[in-house]
mmCIF file of C-alpha atoms in Angstrom:
data_model
loop_
_atom_site.group_PDB
_atom_site.id
_atom_site.type_symbol
_atom_site.label_atom_id
_atom_site.label_comp_id
_atom_site.label_asym_id
_atom_site.label_seq_id
_atom_site.Cartn_x
_atom_site.Cartn_y
_atom_site.Cartn_z
ATOM 1 C CA MET A 1 -60.652 13.883 -22.165
ATOM 2 C CA PRO A 2 -61.670 15.842 -18.976
ATOM 3 C CA TYR A 3 -61.654 15.132 -15.163
ATOM 4 C CA ILE A 4 -63.078 16.668 -12.829
ATOM 5 C CA ASN A 5 -62.864 16.179 -8.754
ATOM 6 C CA ILE A 6 -65.323 18.126 -7.094
ATOM 7 C CA LYS A 7 -64.263 17.490 -2.995
ATOM 8 C CA ILE A 8 -66.881 18.503 -0.318
ATOM 9 C CA THR A 9 -68.076 18.320 3.618
ATOM 10 C CA ASP A 10 -69.563 14.683 3.917
ATOM 11 C CA GLU A 11 -73.755 16.217 5.122
ATOM 12 C CA ASN A 12 -76.562 12.968 3.953
ATOM 13 C CA VAL A 13 -75.533 14.003 -0.135
ATOM 14 C CA THR A 14 -77.999 12.072 -2.226
ATOM 15 C CA THR A 15 -77.466 9.777 -5.939
ATOM 16 C CA GLU A 16 -79.696 12.713 -6.892
ATOM 17 C CA GLN A 17 -77.430 15.010 -6.134
ATOM 18 C CA LYS A 18 -74.187 13.388 -7.236
ATOM 19 C CA GLN A 19 -76.344 12.195 -10.294
ATOM 20 C CA ALA A 20 -76.934 16.137 -11.259
ATOM 21 C CA LEU A 21 -73.627 17.354 -10.099
ATOM 22 C CA ILE A 22 -71.996 14.501 -12.514
ATOM 23 C CA GLN A 23 -74.267 16.188 -15.389
ATOM 24 C CA GLY A 24 -73.825 19.242 -14.521
ATOM 25 C CA THR A 25 -69.890 19.391 -14.893
ATOM 26 C CA THR A 26 -70.134 16.945 -17.607
ATOM 27 C CA GLN A 27 -72.542 19.220 -20.274
ATOM 28 C CA LEU A 28 -70.210 22.043 -18.924
ATOM 29 C CA MET A 29 -67.786 20.131 -20.924
ATOM 30 C CA VAL A 30 -69.328 20.124 -23.782
ATOM 31 C CA ASP A 31 -71.377 23.246 -23.603
ATOM 32 C CA VAL A 32 -67.658 25.225 -23.142
ATOM 33 C CA LEU A 33 -64.948 23.069 -24.670
ATOM 34 C CA ASN A 34 -66.618 20.811 -27.064
ATOM 35 C CA LYS A 35 -65.735 17.671 -25.098
ATOM 36 C CA ASP A 36 -66.608 14.595 -25.850
ATOM 37 C CA PRO A 37 -68.248 13.205 -22.908
ATOM 38 C CA ALA A 38 -67.485 9.637 -23.670
ATOM 39 C CA THR A 39 -64.214 10.482 -22.120
ATOM 40 C CA THR A 40 -65.711 13.340 -19.546
ATOM 41 C CA PHE A 41 -64.559 11.995 -15.610
ATOM 42 C CA VAL A 42 -66.072 13.139 -12.886
ATOM 43 C CA VAL A 43 -64.679 11.716 -9.855
ATOM 44 C CA ILE A 44 -66.743 12.779 -6.499
ATOM 45 C CA ASP A 45 -65.030 13.282 -2.666
ATOM 46 C CA GLU A 46 -66.663 13.817 0.481
ATOM 47 C CA VAL A 47 -64.814 14.526 3.022
ATOM 48 C CA ASN A 48 -65.462 14.654 6.781
ATOM 49 C CA LEU A 49 -65.886 17.321 8.635
ATOM 50 C CA ASP A 50 -63.265 16.884 11.105
ATOM 51 C CA ASN A 51 -60.313 16.332 8.092
ATOM 52 C CA TRP A 52 -61.980 19.682 6.376
ATOM 53 C CA GLY A 53 -60.462 23.217 7.913
ATOM 54 C CA ILE A 54 -61.003 26.492 6.610
ATOM 55 C CA GLY A 55 -59.982 30.371 8.299
ATOM 56 C CA TYR A 56 -58.230 28.330 11.018
ATOM 57 C CA GLU A 57 -61.216 25.637 11.765
ATOM 58 C CA GLN A 58 -62.404 22.334 11.421
ATOM 59 C CA VAL A 59 -65.925 22.562 9.532
ATOM 60 C CA THR A 60 -67.065 20.456 12.752
ATOM 61 C CA GLN A 61 -66.544 23.588 14.437
ATOM 62 C CA LEU A 62 -67.553 25.878 12.222
ATOM 63 C CA ARG A 63 -71.206 24.085 12.587
ATOM 64 C CA LYS A 64 -71.976 23.727 16.103
ATOM 65 C CA LYS A 65 -70.727 27.285 16.285
ATOM 66 C CA LYS A 66 -73.526 27.942 13.527
ATOM 67 C CA ALA A 67 -76.520 26.228 15.328
ATOM 68 C CA GLY A 68 -75.343 27.961 18.485
ATOM 69 C CA ASN A 69 -76.395 31.219 17.048
ATOM 70 C CA ASN A 70 -78.865 30.287 16.217
ATOM 71 C CA MET B 1 -39.484 10.596 -5.021
ATOM 72 C CA PRO B 2 -41.987 9.853 -7.768
ATOM 73 C CA TYR B 3 -45.964 9.952 -6.498
ATOM 74 C CA ILE B 4 -48.556 8.063 -7.800
ATOM 75 C CA ASN B 5 -51.681 7.990 -7.056
ATOM 76 C CA ILE B 6 -54.275 5.880 -8.660
ATOM 77 C CA LYS B 7 -57.925 6.306 -8.766
ATOM 78 C CA ILE B 8 -60.875 3.550 -9.496
ATOM 79 C CA THR B 9 -63.809 1.989 -8.069
ATOM 80 C CA ASP B 10 -64.287 -0.042 -5.162
ATOM 81 C CA GLU B 11 -64.661 -3.257 -6.711
ATOM 82 C CA ASN B 12 -63.775 -5.933 -4.606
ATOM 83 C CA VAL B 13 -60.269 -4.685 -5.102
ATOM 84 C CA THR B 14 -58.036 -7.328 -3.114
ATOM 85 C CA THR B 15 -55.136 -6.987 -1.536
ATOM 86 C CA GLU B 16 -53.160 -8.855 -3.513
ATOM 87 C CA GLN B 17 -54.453 -6.620 -6.525
ATOM 88 C CA LYS B 18 -53.110 -3.765 -4.354
ATOM 89 C CA GLN B 19 -49.774 -5.276 -3.642
ATOM 90 C CA ALA B 20 -49.291 -6.237 -7.967
ATOM 91 C CA LEU B 21 -49.845 -2.147 -8.121
ATOM 92 C CA ILE B 22 -47.753 -0.833 -5.744
ATOM 93 C CA GLN B 23 -45.325 -3.676 -7.482
ATOM 94 C CA GLY B 24 -45.850 -3.062 -10.658
ATOM 95 C CA THR B 25 -46.023 1.113 -10.878
ATOM 96 C CA THR B 26 -42.721 1.596 -8.415
ATOM 97 C CA GLN B 27 -41.223 -0.799 -11.166
ATOM 98 C CA LEU B 28 -41.813 0.896 -13.640
ATOM 99 C CA MET B 29 -40.540 4.272 -12.233
ATOM 100 C CA VAL B 30 -37.266 2.508 -11.597
ATOM 101 C CA ASP B 31 -36.852 1.109 -15.369
ATOM 102 C CA VAL B 32 -38.334 3.974 -17.007
ATOM 103 C CA LEU B 33 -36.748 6.840 -15.142
ATOM 104 C CA ASN B 34 -33.856 4.924 -12.664
ATOM 105 C CA LYS B 35 -35.564 6.729 -9.903
ATOM 106 C CA ASP B 36 -35.110 5.305 -6.175
ATOM 107 C CA PRO B 37 -37.932 2.938 -5.211
ATOM 108 C CA ALA B 38 -37.200 3.862 -1.422
ATOM 109 C CA THR B 39 -38.745 7.457 -1.883
ATOM 110 C CA THR B 40 -41.458 6.330 -4.664
ATOM 111 C CA PHE B 41 -45.475 6.290 -3.190
ATOM 112 C CA VAL B 42 -48.038 4.858 -4.472
ATOM 113 C CA VAL B 43 -51.726 5.311 -2.963
ATOM 114 C CA ILE B 44 -54.821 4.186 -4.445
ATOM 115 C CA ASP B 45 -58.431 6.072 -3.933
ATOM 116 C CA GLU B 46 -61.194 3.119 -4.422
ATOM 117 C CA VAL B 47 -64.128 5.069 -4.993
ATOM 118 C CA ASN B 48 -67.997 4.451 -4.884
ATOM 119 C CA LEU B 49 -69.629 3.762 -8.088
ATOM 120 C CA ASP B 50 -72.063 6.630 -7.005
ATOM 121 C CA ASN B 51 -69.434 9.203 -6.621
ATOM 122 C CA TRP B 52 -67.930 8.098 -10.158
ATOM 123 C CA GLY B 53 -69.278 10.024 -13.682
ATOM 124 C CA ILE B 54 -68.796 9.125 -17.049
ATOM 125 C CA GLY B 55 -70.924 10.139 -20.218
ATOM 126 C CA TYR B 56 -73.220 12.448 -17.610
ATOM 127 C CA GLU B 57 -73.727 9.023 -15.997
ATOM 128 C CA GLN B 58 -72.781 7.226 -12.748
ATOM 129 C CA VAL B 59 -71.054 3.472 -12.883
ATOM 130 C CA THR B 60 -73.620 2.488 -10.695
ATOM 131 C CA GLN B 61 -76.127 3.011 -13.621
ATOM 132 C CA LEU B 62 -73.646 1.651 -16.058
ATOM 133 C CA ARG B 63 -73.271 -1.542 -14.017
ATOM 134 C CA LYS B 64 -77.231 -1.693 -13.762
ATOM 135 C CA LYS B 65 -77.604 -1.366 -17.434
ATOM 136 C CA LYS B 66 -74.550 -3.927 -18.302
ATOM 137 C CA ALA B 67 -76.153 -6.245 -15.874
ATOM 138 C CA GLY B 68 -79.993 -6.142 -17.803
ATOM 139 C CA ASN B 69 -77.833 -6.264 -21.172
ATOM 140 C CA ASN B 70 -76.677 -10.204 -19.842
ATOM 141 C CA MET C 1 -62.649 3.491 -15.648
ATOM 142 C CA PRO C 2 -58.678 4.192 -13.542
ATOM 143 C CA TYR C 3 -57.373 7.104 -13.463
ATOM 144 C CA ILE C 4 -53.346 7.833 -12.802
ATOM 145 C CA ASN C 5 -52.085 11.026 -12.016
ATOM 146 C CA ILE C 6 -48.196 10.300 -11.844
ATOM 147 C CA LYS C 7 -45.866 13.684 -10.081
ATOM 148 C CA ILE C 8 -42.446 13.265 -10.950
ATOM 149 C CA THR C 9 -39.681 15.699 -10.445
ATOM 150 C CA ASP C 10 -39.280 18.205 -14.107
ATOM 151 C CA GLU C 11 -35.977 16.880 -15.291
ATOM 152 C CA ASN C 12 -35.745 16.717 -18.948
ATOM 153 C CA VAL C 13 -38.237 13.537 -19.009
ATOM 154 C CA THR C 14 -38.948 12.749 -22.797
ATOM 155 C CA THR C 15 -41.481 12.240 -24.602
ATOM 156 C CA GLU C 16 -40.671 8.986 -24.960
ATOM 157 C CA GLN C 17 -40.474 7.920 -21.673
ATOM 158 C CA LYS C 18 -44.049 9.387 -20.817
ATOM 159 C CA GLN C 19 -45.258 7.549 -23.434
ATOM 160 C CA ALA C 20 -43.444 4.170 -22.130
ATOM 161 C CA LEU C 21 -45.254 5.516 -17.958
ATOM 162 C CA ILE C 22 -48.321 6.157 -20.211
ATOM 163 C CA GLN C 23 -48.342 2.559 -21.776
ATOM 164 C CA GLY C 24 -47.113 0.673 -18.912
ATOM 165 C CA THR C 25 -49.598 1.870 -16.272
ATOM 166 C CA THR C 26 -52.483 1.280 -18.952
ATOM 167 C CA GLN C 27 -51.208 -2.044 -19.221
ATOM 168 C CA LEU C 28 -50.858 -2.629 -15.222
ATOM 169 C CA MET C 29 -54.019 -1.793 -14.842
ATOM 170 C CA VAL C 30 -55.615 -4.212 -17.831
ATOM 171 C CA ASP C 31 -53.113 -7.303 -16.017
ATOM 172 C CA VAL C 32 -54.162 -6.229 -13.123
ATOM 173 C CA LEU C 33 -57.463 -4.975 -12.543
ATOM 174 C CA ASN C 34 -58.938 -6.591 -15.967
ATOM 175 C CA LYS C 35 -60.059 -2.546 -16.900
ATOM 176 C CA ASP C 36 -61.376 -1.226 -20.626
ATOM 177 C CA PRO C 37 -57.586 1.242 -21.833
ATOM 178 C CA ALA C 38 -60.366 2.891 -23.509
ATOM 179 C CA THR C 39 -61.461 5.013 -20.414
ATOM 180 C CA THR C 40 -57.812 4.792 -18.742
ATOM 181 C CA PHE C 41 -56.604 8.236 -18.503
ATOM 182 C CA VAL C 42 -52.803 8.586 -17.528
ATOM 183 C CA VAL C 43 -51.683 12.476 -16.504
ATOM 184 C CA ILE C 44 -48.165 12.741 -15.996
ATOM 185 C CA ASP C 45 -47.290 16.109 -14.181
ATOM 186 C CA GLU C 46 -43.923 17.337 -14.140
ATOM 187 C CA VAL C 47 -42.752 19.639 -11.265
ATOM 188 C CA ASN C 48 -40.116 22.210 -10.707
ATOM 189 C CA LEU C 49 -37.088 21.193 -8.452
ATOM 190 C CA ASP C 50 -37.888 24.082 -5.937
ATOM 191 C CA ASN C 51 -41.990 22.683 -5.868
ATOM 192 C CA TRP C 52 -40.736 19.309 -4.119
ATOM 193 C CA GLY C 53 -39.490 19.067 -0.916
ATOM 194 C CA ILE C 54 -38.082 15.627 0.607
ATOM 195 C CA GLY C 55 -36.479 15.715 4.647
ATOM 196 C CA TYR C 56 -37.109 19.119 4.796
ATOM 197 C CA GLU C 57 -35.302 20.371 1.661
ATOM 198 C CA GLN C 58 -36.060 21.205 -2.345
ATOM 199 C CA VAL C 59 -35.076 18.899 -4.510
ATOM 200 C CA THR C 60 -32.724 22.009 -6.171
ATOM 201 C CA GLN C 61 -30.396 22.022 -2.945
ATOM 202 C CA LEU C 62 -30.298 18.050 -2.314
ATOM 203 C CA ARG C 63 -29.145 17.978 -6.529
ATOM 204 C CA LYS C 64 -26.826 20.165 -5.494
ATOM 205 C CA LYS C 65 -25.193 18.687 -2.712
ATOM 206 C CA LYS C 66 -25.431 16.132 -4.171
ATOM 207 C CA ALA C 67 -23.516 16.890 -7.404
ATOM 208 C CA GLY C 68 -20.984 18.184 -4.597
ATOM 209 C CA ASN C 69 -19.853 14.979 -3.033
ATOM 210 C CA ASN C 70 -18.619 13.877 -6.443
ATOM 211 C CA MET D 1 -56.354 31.277 -1.177
ATOM 212 C CA PRO D 2 -54.836 27.891 -0.505
ATOM 213 C CA TYR D 3 -55.415 24.838 -0.706
ATOM 214 C CA ILE D 4 -53.869 21.846 1.115
ATOM 215 C CA ASN D 5 -54.381 18.671 0.857
ATOM 216 C CA ILE D 6 -52.024 16.663 3.485
ATOM 217 C CA LYS D 7 -52.738 12.918 2.847
ATOM 218 C CA ILE D 8 -51.237 10.458 5.927
ATOM 219 C CA THR D 9 -51.862 6.952 6.694
ATOM 220 C CA ASP D 10 -55.335 6.026 8.340
ATOM 221 C CA GLU D 11 -54.123 5.367 11.704
ATOM 222 C CA ASN D 12 -55.809 6.595 14.732
ATOM 223 C CA VAL D 13 -55.419 10.769 14.232
ATOM 224 C CA THR D 14 -57.222 12.419 16.483
ATOM 225 C CA THR D 15 -59.380 15.358 16.293
ATOM 226 C CA GLU D 16 -56.612 17.099 18.004
ATOM 227 C CA GLN D 17 -54.141 16.232 15.755
ATOM 228 C CA LYS D 18 -56.184 17.307 12.763
ATOM 229 C CA GLN D 19 -56.904 20.319 14.551
ATOM 230 C CA ALA D 20 -53.512 21.260 15.173
ATOM 231 C CA LEU D 21 -52.470 20.355 11.859
ATOM 232 C CA ILE D 22 -55.146 22.612 10.227
ATOM 233 C CA GLN D 23 -54.187 25.359 12.571
ATOM 234 C CA GLY D 24 -50.171 25.064 12.073
ATOM 235 C CA THR D 25 -50.829 24.860 7.522
ATOM 236 C CA THR D 26 -53.275 27.358 7.727
ATOM 237 C CA GLN D 27 -50.176 30.201 9.997
ATOM 238 C CA LEU D 28 -47.713 29.196 7.936
ATOM 239 C CA MET D 29 -50.078 30.455 4.552
ATOM 240 C CA VAL D 30 -50.143 33.581 6.910
ATOM 241 C CA ASP D 31 -46.903 33.365 8.106
ATOM 242 C CA VAL D 32 -44.645 32.914 4.765
ATOM 243 C CA LEU D 33 -47.222 34.398 2.274
ATOM 244 C CA ASN D 34 -49.335 36.821 3.759
ATOM 245 C CA LYS D 35 -52.947 34.522 3.127
ATOM 246 C CA ASP D 36 -56.106 35.202 4.326
ATOM 247 C CA PRO D 37 -56.925 32.291 6.454
ATOM 248 C CA ALA D 38 -60.748 32.787 5.637
ATOM 249 C CA THR D 39 -60.133 31.592 2.564
ATOM 250 C CA THR D 40 -57.589 28.995 2.973
ATOM 251 C CA PHE D 41 -59.087 25.173 2.798
ATOM 252 C CA VAL D 42 -57.104 22.169 4.512
ATOM 253 C CA VAL D 43 -58.262 18.846 3.291
ATOM 254 C CA ILE D 44 -56.978 15.658 5.181
ATOM 255 C CA ASP D 45 -57.045 12.182 3.306
ATOM 256 C CA GLU D 46 -56.471 8.998 5.573
ATOM 257 C CA VAL D 47 -55.702 6.427 3.148
ATOM 258 C CA ASN D 48 -56.187 3.004 4.532
ATOM 259 C CA LEU D 49 -52.423 0.606 5.180
ATOM 260 C CA ASP D 50 -53.149 -1.557 2.121
ATOM 261 C CA ASN D 51 -53.527 1.772 -0.140
ATOM 262 C CA TRP D 52 -50.690 3.175 0.759
ATOM 263 C CA GLY D 53 -46.666 1.516 -1.150
ATOM 264 C CA ILE D 54 -43.540 2.963 -0.434
ATOM 265 C CA GLY D 55 -40.045 1.389 -1.692
ATOM 266 C CA TYR D 56 -42.413 -1.961 -3.616
ATOM 267 C CA GLU D 57 -44.241 -2.542 -0.236
ATOM 268 C CA GLN D 58 -47.942 -2.158 1.043
ATOM 269 C CA VAL D 59 -47.273 0.173 4.330
ATOM 270 C CA THR D 60 -48.971 -2.467 5.744
ATOM 271 C CA GLN D 61 -46.752 -5.071 5.529
ATOM 272 C CA LEU D 62 -43.780 -2.628 6.168
ATOM 273 C CA ARG D 63 -45.684 -2.001 9.843
ATOM 274 C CA LYS D 64 -45.827 -5.818 10.507
ATOM 275 C CA LYS D 65 -41.794 -5.845 10.124
ATOM 276 C CA LYS D 66 -41.155 -3.406 11.945
ATOM 277 C CA ALA D 67 -43.174 -4.663 14.932
ATOM 278 C CA GLY D 68 -41.835 -8.033 13.922
ATOM 279 C CA ASN D 69 -37.947 -6.516 14.467
ATOM 280 C CA ASN D 70 -38.686 -5.588 18.547
ATOM 281 C CA MET E 1 -67.316 24.772 0.942
ATOM 282 C CA PRO E 2 -66.874 23.437 -1.792
ATOM 283 C CA TYR E 3 -63.205 22.240 -3.799
ATOM 284 C CA ILE E 4 -63.451 21.306 -7.931
ATOM 285 C CA ASN E 5 -60.697 20.504 -9.953
ATOM 286 C CA ILE E 6 -60.906 20.464 -13.858
ATOM 287 C CA LYS E 7 -57.989 19.305 -15.177
ATOM 288 C CA ILE E 8 -58.239 19.308 -19.302
ATOM 289 C CA THR E 9 -55.277 19.303 -22.227
ATOM 290 C CA ASP E 10 -53.819 22.220 -23.012
ATOM 291 C CA GLU E 11 -54.605 23.324 -26.611
ATOM 292 C CA ASN E 12 -55.862 26.962 -26.603
ATOM 293 C CA VAL E 13 -58.456 27.555 -23.815
ATOM 294 C CA THR E 14 -59.589 30.868 -24.010
ATOM 295 C CA THR E 15 -59.913 33.198 -20.609
ATOM 296 C CA GLU E 16 -64.064 33.627 -21.144
ATOM 297 C CA GLN E 17 -63.816 30.297 -21.306
ATOM 298 C CA LYS E 18 -62.076 29.885 -17.924
ATOM 299 C CA GLN E 19 -64.407 32.111 -16.691
ATOM 300 C CA ALA E 20 -67.014 30.203 -17.951
ATOM 301 C CA LEU E 21 -66.152 27.170 -16.420
ATOM 302 C CA ILE E 22 -65.693 28.692 -12.770
ATOM 303 C CA GLN E 23 -69.112 30.615 -12.957
ATOM 304 C CA GLY E 24 -70.858 27.018 -14.327
ATOM 305 C CA THR E 25 -68.934 24.950 -11.792
ATOM 306 C CA THR E 26 -69.770 27.302 -9.147
ATOM 307 C CA GLN E 27 -73.499 27.739 -9.821
ATOM 308 C CA LEU E 28 -73.719 24.020 -9.743
ATOM 309 C CA MET E 29 -72.755 24.138 -6.154
ATOM 310 C CA VAL E 30 -75.283 26.747 -5.379
ATOM 311 C CA ASP E 31 -77.920 25.127 -6.918
ATOM 312 C CA VAL E 32 -77.523 21.482 -6.330
ATOM 313 C CA LEU E 33 -75.576 21.706 -2.996
ATOM 314 C CA ASN E 34 -77.168 25.168 -2.199
ATOM 315 C CA LYS E 35 -72.924 25.756 -1.148
ATOM 316 C CA ASP E 36 -71.682 29.501 -0.679
ATOM 317 C CA PRO E 37 -70.231 30.837 -3.769
ATOM 318 C CA ALA E 38 -67.762 33.284 -1.547
ATOM 319 C CA THR E 39 -66.296 29.585 -0.581
ATOM 320 C CA THR E 40 -66.044 27.846 -3.079
ATOM 321 C CA PHE E 41 -62.921 27.013 -5.432
ATOM 322 C CA VAL E 42 -62.201 26.278 -8.950
ATOM 323 C CA VAL E 43 -58.410 25.213 -9.875
ATOM 324 C CA ILE E 44 -58.213 24.609 -13.968
ATOM 325 C CA ASP E 45 -54.978 22.859 -14.596
ATOM 326 C CA GLU E 46 -53.931 22.539 -18.710
ATOM 327 C CA VAL E 47 -52.175 19.304 -19.107
ATOM 328 C CA ASN E 48 -49.525 19.658 -21.495
ATOM 329 C CA LEU E 49 -50.924 16.487 -24.795
ATOM 330 C CA ASP E 50 -47.556 14.472 -24.195
ATOM 331 C CA ASN E 51 -48.901 14.006 -20.095
ATOM 332 C CA TRP E 52 -52.029 13.031 -20.915
ATOM 333 C CA GLY E 53 -52.133 9.593 -22.226
ATOM 334 C CA ILE E 54 -55.765 7.171 -22.930
ATOM 335 C CA GLY E 55 -56.128 4.160 -24.225
ATOM 336 C CA TYR E 56 -52.705 3.454 -24.130
ATOM 337 C CA GLU E 57 -51.403 6.795 -25.941
ATOM 338 C CA GLN E 58 -50.539 10.121 -25.266
ATOM 339 C CA VAL E 59 -52.970 12.841 -26.591
ATOM 340 C CA THR E 60 -49.639 13.587 -29.210
ATOM 341 C CA GLN E 61 -50.613 10.349 -30.569
ATOM 342 C CA LEU E 62 -54.063 10.635 -30.966
ATOM 343 C CA ARG E 63 -54.407 13.891 -32.797
ATOM 344 C CA LYS E 64 -51.918 13.332 -35.222
ATOM 345 C CA LYS E 65 -53.995 10.495 -36.103
ATOM 346 C CA LYS E 66 -57.501 12.198 -35.903
ATOM 347 C CA ALA E 67 -56.105 14.547 -38.584
ATOM 348 C CA GLY E 68 -54.203 11.881 -40.378
ATOM 349 C CA ASN E 69 -58.227 10.562 -40.919
ATOM 350 C CA ASN E 70 -59.344 13.596 -42.631
ATOM 351 C CA MET F 1 -45.366 8.592 4.890
ATOM 352 C CA PRO F 2 -47.411 12.024 4.697
ATOM 353 C CA TYR F 3 -47.442 13.851 1.175
ATOM 354 C CA ILE F 4 -48.409 17.273 1.556
ATOM 355 C CA ASN F 5 -49.715 19.148 -1.178
ATOM 356 C CA ILE F 6 -50.361 23.218 -1.207
ATOM 357 C CA LYS F 7 -52.021 25.375 -4.488
ATOM 358 C CA ILE F 8 -51.453 28.501 -4.605
ATOM 359 C CA THR F 9 -51.710 31.142 -7.429
ATOM 360 C CA ASP F 10 -48.609 32.159 -9.090
ATOM 361 C CA GLU F 11 -48.027 35.393 -8.368
ATOM 362 C CA ASN F 12 -43.603 35.542 -7.844
ATOM 363 C CA VAL F 13 -43.315 33.764 -4.779
ATOM 364 C CA THR F 14 -39.965 33.244 -4.089
ATOM 365 C CA THR F 15 -37.568 30.146 -3.547
ATOM 366 C CA GLU F 16 -37.290 31.119 0.728
ATOM 367 C CA GLN F 17 -40.468 31.164 0.710
ATOM 368 C CA LYS F 18 -40.821 28.300 -0.909
ATOM 369 C CA GLN F 19 -38.663 26.627 1.129
ATOM 370 C CA ALA F 20 -40.306 28.204 4.562
ATOM 371 C CA LEU F 21 -43.095 26.435 3.473
ATOM 372 C CA ILE F 22 -41.647 22.906 3.298
ATOM 373 C CA GLN F 23 -39.579 22.897 6.182
ATOM 374 C CA GLY F 24 -43.209 24.344 7.999
ATOM 375 C CA THR F 25 -44.547 21.924 6.709
ATOM 376 C CA THR F 26 -42.862 18.698 7.174
ATOM 377 C CA GLN F 27 -41.863 19.919 10.614
ATOM 378 C CA LEU F 28 -45.943 20.080 11.951
ATOM 379 C CA MET F 29 -45.775 16.055 10.500
ATOM 380 C CA VAL F 30 -42.338 15.867 12.517
ATOM 381 C CA ASP F 31 -44.424 17.340 15.657
ATOM 382 C CA VAL F 32 -48.081 16.594 15.846
ATOM 383 C CA LEU F 33 -48.010 12.862 14.347
ATOM 384 C CA ASN F 34 -43.867 12.220 14.575
ATOM 385 C CA LYS F 35 -44.331 11.139 11.202
ATOM 386 C CA ASP F 36 -40.386 10.614 9.595
ATOM 387 C CA PRO F 37 -39.218 13.303 7.701
ATOM 388 C CA ALA F 38 -36.822 11.776 5.539
ATOM 389 C CA THR F 39 -40.500 10.909 4.223
ATOM 390 C CA THR F 40 -42.291 13.716 3.874
ATOM 391 C CA PHE F 41 -43.276 14.783 0.601
ATOM 392 C CA VAL F 42 -44.345 18.329 -0.216
ATOM 393 C CA VAL F 43 -45.540 19.408 -3.573
ATOM 394 C CA ILE F 44 -46.186 23.201 -3.986
ATOM 395 C CA ASP F 45 -48.556 23.957 -7.364
ATOM 396 C CA GLU F 46 -48.481 27.564 -8.392
ATOM 397 C CA VAL F 47 -51.329 28.837 -10.020
ATOM 398 C CA ASN F 48 -52.199 31.177 -12.748
ATOM 399 C CA LEU F 49 -54.538 33.861 -11.643
ATOM 400 C CA ASP F 50 -56.570 32.726 -14.899
ATOM 401 C CA ASN F 51 -56.724 29.790 -13.337
ATOM 402 C CA TRP F 52 -58.218 29.673 -9.840
ATOM 403 C CA GLY F 53 -62.132 30.909 -9.511
ATOM 404 C CA ILE F 54 -63.638 31.717 -6.106
ATOM 405 C CA GLY F 55 -66.825 33.716 -5.360
ATOM 406 C CA TYR F 56 -67.645 32.579 -9.377
ATOM 407 C CA GLU F 57 -64.398 34.905 -10.818
ATOM 408 C CA GLN F 58 -60.813 34.547 -11.756
ATOM 409 C CA VAL F 59 -58.379 35.596 -9.273
ATOM 410 C CA THR F 60 -57.615 37.492 -12.176
ATOM 411 C CA GLN F 61 -60.354 40.183 -11.996
ATOM 412 C CA LEU F 62 -60.224 39.859 -8.232
ATOM 413 C CA ARG F 63 -57.008 41.519 -8.017
ATOM 414 C CA LYS F 64 -58.417 44.301 -10.277
ATOM 415 C CA LYS F 65 -61.082 44.833 -8.622
ATOM 416 C CA LYS F 66 -59.283 45.534 -5.746
ATOM 417 C CA ALA F 67 -56.457 47.607 -7.286
ATOM 418 C CA GLY F 68 -59.503 49.782 -9.109
ATOM 419 C CA ASN F 69 -60.452 50.345 -5.645
ATOM 420 C CA ASN F 70 -57.051 51.935 -3.618
#
């Protein structure tokens, strides 16, 4: 009966990538904990870059700085 | 002071249905736990079908299979 | 496939009350949204009174003030 | 390593306000708990007014009532 | 910068199993999304069987029924 | 009506520190967003070091390594 919530930044994640995250985490529950996949939920939240902060800064700003360094 | 978070798939949930979920869960807190409705929060998250997985699969795929069976 | 998370203060909630919360919220998903109860999860978190704040104060303090007023 | 999730109603919150929330909560983790800001995450969720309930009612309705009183 | 929250029932999960869940989900973020493991958080919540409901019932009851069938 | 959830490792956080986190985040909601403190909730989750991973590792292991370096 696991419930897995994955929060990632909203940066063009494809349907195939989401499917891979769902399959991979569900398989992990089966392999490690012997859980039933039929009652394993995975919910992915894609978060706007303005709404995610790390090290005092919005990811929006971090991405700009990184781009500026190239 | 309860806080209730309801996560459901984003499939044309109406304002009336949301209101019914809010009233019903709040009433449950009052009836079962004698909580004060004035400080009972209900937050509903509607999740894209691509972002919800169950049994290794995205709900998007499950809905297609079900439709194909009819 | 709803997932409902109920956060309440940890104040001697009984097994019967928890069961009533699980039954009531699950029934609401069935009645309002026509969801399948077999894939409806309810998770209850009981939070220590020191760890819940409202109006700048820990619930621990609010309970003491209320008791002092009687 | 703190993780802070802020849920607020979706009412024209500006980038500057989000930045202030991120800086303020991160600083609080540093000042109160001596945490490393480099591994302090802040995630802000903006919730539709129809999807947030308090006191049995959607915030949408509360805002209308308040406006009607003026 | 992913944040992954895994909720499972509290049933004697070992430190090795927790470590396997952390490694597996982190590796998935690296493999599927090219994320930096240094800023990938995994938080595991172990939930009391009385506090988790599925299909109207507490997991405590489901486990008893299953044991009774053997 | 904000709801703030703070997840930190369970490492002897004092009541005074929790109170400071509650007051600080509530004040931030008032200062930055003009929110009403009477309906601002703060919930603190203290997470066991075995249950928090970062960079593929449990915090339990990271703390041991750090201690070993001294």
